XYZ file of C-alpha atoms in Angstrom:
262
model
C 89.674 -35.021 118.240
C 88.686 -32.369 115.184
C 87.434 -34.714 111.519
C 89.378 -34.156 108.432
C 88.305 -33.596 104.827
C 91.100 -33.474 102.353
C 90.092 -33.674 98.681
C 92.442 -35.031 95.966
C 92.115 -33.635 92.360
C 93.758 -35.260 89.153
C 93.885 -35.402 85.920
C 91.673 -38.564 85.790
C 89.741 -38.960 89.813
C 88.636 -37.244 92.657
C 89.043 -38.373 96.429
C 88.175 -37.606 99.714
C 89.653 -39.088 102.836
C 87.859 -38.122 105.778
C 89.774 -38.603 108.947
C 91.313 -37.826 112.050
C 95.211 -36.878 113.149
C 96.894 -39.505 115.775
C 100.048 -39.919 117.595
C 100.484 -42.613 114.514
C 99.571 -40.987 111.797
C 96.354 -40.135 110.154
C 93.754 -42.718 110.504
C 90.905 -42.499 107.801
C 87.213 -43.773 108.618
C 86.400 -42.797 104.833
C 87.320 -43.384 101.531
C 85.457 -42.152 98.247
C 86.833 -42.216 94.963
C 85.219 -41.264 91.478
C 86.597 -41.071 87.956
C 86.746 -37.681 86.519
C 85.404 -37.322 83.294
C 88.657 -36.656 80.459
C 89.730 -33.057 80.183
C 87.590 -31.562 82.890
C 91.329 -30.756 84.732
C 94.450 -30.738 83.103
C 97.528 -30.924 85.549
C 95.744 -28.886 88.317
C 94.265 -26.850 85.985
C 90.223 -26.609 85.708
C 89.532 -26.497 81.824
C 85.500 -27.413 82.010
C 84.402 -25.646 86.177
C 80.836 -27.587 84.789
C 82.316 -31.548 84.980
C 84.466 -30.508 87.966
C 81.329 -28.932 89.410
C 78.869 -31.911 88.932
C 81.734 -34.413 90.306
C 81.947 -32.771 93.618
C 77.757 -32.340 93.806
C 77.816 -35.921 92.809
C 80.249 -36.922 95.767
C 78.450 -34.787 98.534
C 75.446 -36.067 97.587
C 76.269 -39.824 97.717
C 78.356 -39.568 100.843
C 77.076 -36.700 102.919
C 80.547 -35.858 103.547
C 81.191 -32.514 105.931
C 80.844 -29.431 104.556
C 83.616 -27.096 105.663
C 87.033 -27.310 106.765
C 87.939 -28.739 103.050
C 91.316 -29.447 102.166
C 92.434 -29.016 98.439
C 95.531 -31.148 97.088
C 96.514 -30.765 93.304
C 99.653 -31.662 91.130
C 100.511 -28.401 89.414
C 103.118 -26.762 88.253
C 100.517 -23.584 88.724
C 101.143 -24.290 92.338
C 104.441 -24.261 93.519
C 106.145 -24.903 97.125
C 109.359 -24.160 98.232
C 110.805 -24.917 101.516
C 112.181 -22.203 103.599
C 113.931 -21.343 106.604
C 112.435 -19.213 108.584
C 112.975 -17.034 111.808
C 111.202 -17.690 114.735
C 108.850 -14.641 114.489
C 104.931 -13.951 114.543
C 102.810 -14.959 111.724
C 102.215 -11.166 110.433
C 106.203 -10.985 110.499
C 106.451 -14.531 108.865
C 104.315 -12.920 106.590
C 106.437 -10.353 105.560
C 109.515 -12.058 105.534
C 108.026 -14.883 102.884
C 106.616 -12.152 100.818
C 110.539 -10.983 100.774
C 112.078 -14.567 100.045
C 109.848 -15.095 97.106
C 110.058 -11.329 95.991
C 114.142 -12.531 95.819
C 113.662 -15.503 94.795
C 112.644 -16.626 90.889
C 108.389 -16.103 91.089
C 108.614 -13.368 88.193
C 106.688 -15.476 86.100
C 103.796 -14.705 88.774
C 101.882 -11.877 88.208
C 99.209 -11.639 90.870
C 100.735 -14.167 92.930
C 98.993 -15.660 96.513
C 100.849 -17.395 98.825
C 100.636 -19.166 102.012
C 102.713 -21.280 104.438
C 102.546 -23.619 106.707
C 104.696 -24.961 109.400
C 106.999 -28.226 109.440
C 109.245 -28.182 112.494
C 111.234 -25.566 114.936
C 114.622 -26.107 116.013
C 114.570 -23.515 119.550
C 117.839 -23.648 119.942
C 118.930 -22.087 116.595
C 115.296 -19.883 116.893
C 114.076 -20.356 113.144
C 111.808 -22.972 111.629
C 111.270 -24.815 108.816
C 108.473 -24.240 106.621
C 106.279 -24.575 103.271
C 105.666 -21.645 101.392
C 103.346 -22.105 98.625
C 102.509 -19.820 95.904
C 99.887 -19.748 93.059
C 98.269 -17.212 90.932
C 95.233 -15.856 92.488
C 92.691 -16.566 89.681
C 94.488 -19.884 89.764
C 93.441 -20.162 93.245
C 90.333 -18.406 93.163
C 88.962 -20.594 90.677
C 88.554 -23.450 92.910
C 87.309 -21.443 95.736
C 84.452 -20.590 93.068
C 83.640 -24.266 92.257
C 83.568 -25.772 95.479
C 81.364 -22.066 96.603
C 78.382 -23.541 93.997
C 78.891 -26.898 95.413
C 77.674 -25.667 99.338
C 81.777 -25.745 100.051
C 83.762 -24.011 102.014
C 87.944 -24.565 101.299
C 90.395 -24.607 103.904
C 93.477 -24.831 102.641
C 94.727 -25.913 99.203
C 98.243 -27.563 99.270
C 100.702 -28.545 96.071
C 100.327 -32.958 96.778
C 103.933 -33.487 95.631
C 105.128 -31.828 98.595
C 103.040 -33.269 100.920
C 103.999 -36.397 99.677
C 107.739 -35.516 100.013
C 107.253 -34.430 103.924
C 105.086 -37.831 104.482
C 107.880 -40.041 102.594
C 110.811 -38.036 104.656
C 109.479 -39.198 107.582
C 109.638 -42.898 106.410
C 113.148 -42.871 104.782
C 115.367 -41.794 107.299
C 119.191 -42.737 106.609
C 117.863 -44.784 103.222
C 118.621 -43.988 99.675
C 115.067 -44.625 98.149
C 112.688 -43.704 94.925
C 109.549 -43.489 95.333
C 107.381 -43.878 91.776
C 103.290 -42.452 92.257
C 101.369 -43.429 89.188
C 98.423 -41.340 89.105
C 96.298 -41.732 85.279
C 99.027 -40.985 83.039
C 100.806 -38.827 85.529
C 104.415 -40.184 86.919
C 106.004 -38.486 89.736
C 109.267 -39.256 90.960
C 110.983 -38.454 94.037
C 114.724 -39.245 95.020
C 115.890 -39.003 98.320
C 120.029 -39.789 99.433
C 120.667 -40.904 102.911
C 117.380 -39.725 104.047
C 117.732 -36.455 102.432
C 115.322 -34.997 99.398
C 117.364 -33.946 96.610
C 115.156 -34.269 93.367
C 111.203 -34.798 92.034
C 109.993 -34.826 88.464
C 106.652 -35.266 87.209
C 106.203 -36.815 84.006
C 103.756 -38.082 81.839
C 103.530 -41.721 80.683
C 101.862 -42.783 77.367
C 102.084 -47.201 77.630
C 99.821 -49.055 79.535
C 101.049 -50.524 82.983
C 102.277 -54.453 82.319
C 103.340 -53.658 79.338
C 107.211 -53.562 77.790
C 106.972 -50.272 76.570
C 105.869 -49.032 80.365
C 108.327 -50.579 81.666
C 111.095 -48.626 79.294
C 109.717 -45.071 80.200
C 109.689 -46.295 84.262
C 113.310 -47.490 83.423
C 114.196 -43.913 81.407
C 112.995 -42.459 84.949
C 114.892 -44.330 86.936
C 117.945 -43.625 84.830
C 117.274 -39.879 84.736
C 118.131 -40.098 88.562
C 120.727 -42.129 87.872
C 122.089 -39.220 85.489
C 121.138 -37.029 88.412
C 123.185 -38.923 91.272
C 126.489 -39.136 89.129
C 126.011 -34.947 88.225
C 125.808 -34.345 92.076
C 128.644 -36.989 92.267
C 126.895 -38.206 95.066
C 128.617 -41.690 96.379
C 125.569 -44.072 96.787
C 123.899 -46.621 95.692
C 119.583 -46.569 95.592
C 118.728 -49.982 97.528
C 114.737 -49.164 97.782
C 112.279 -48.069 94.077
C 109.119 -47.673 95.953
C 105.819 -48.072 93.536
C 102.077 -46.548 94.513
C 99.505 -46.333 91.907
C 100.388 -49.949 90.477
C 99.049 -53.284 91.465
C 101.762 -55.888 92.410
C 100.909 -57.891 89.829
C 102.472 -55.030 87.892
C 105.377 -54.218 89.551
C 105.988 -57.989 89.309
C 105.928 -57.712 85.588
C 108.366 -54.441 85.768
C 110.628 -56.696 88.034
C 110.866 -59.480 85.299
C 111.356 -57.112 82.522
C 114.410 -55.249 84.570
C 115.741 -58.465 85.945
C 116.348 -59.992 82.087
C 117.109 -56.925 80.163
């Protein structure tokens, strides 16, 4: 069984997970987290290469992680992910098909884009498969390759974290109406599903501390924006589940108390 090494880099933390894929899901054998000095990374963009390099060096020196086949996950508007339906073709022809799809869509803001893709599923009856294609500026990707290379590490792939989370939650949310809210430092990712289908996601900055009434108001504002989206889309549904990640149970309980008393 092949071991996977996954690095998640946010504005505030470097996290490394080592594990293997199993039929029932991922099996994590080791999980490491270290704070990332403020200002090193901002919304997935490296602001200080030396700080990121030092944090990587410290993590690998302390834990002796494998140094090859590393997957990097970041949340950044600089890395655009799109779900595309493509015919069942060879990889070479799929690359050409996706290149045409991207050229036809709103990717004009990229000056020197680089694109990769991975498969979600195949429908042999319709001879189609669903893939996620991800596009970023070549310089954006090269910066990460350079930093990891200086640390003696070899990147296998770079992926958009929100898109991966969306695909992961899709498997859990079958038929349900649900909102997932992920707090990562000062960033709040909100993902909305209706009847098990992905509809919407957003990333916003949170200014208040968890557990405060001000924080509850910011969370409530994000939920209200989804209510407005539901209304605009004329979806005749009731959201039954709001699931939080990155918050303690105490902070979630505080949210519930404030919401139900207001």
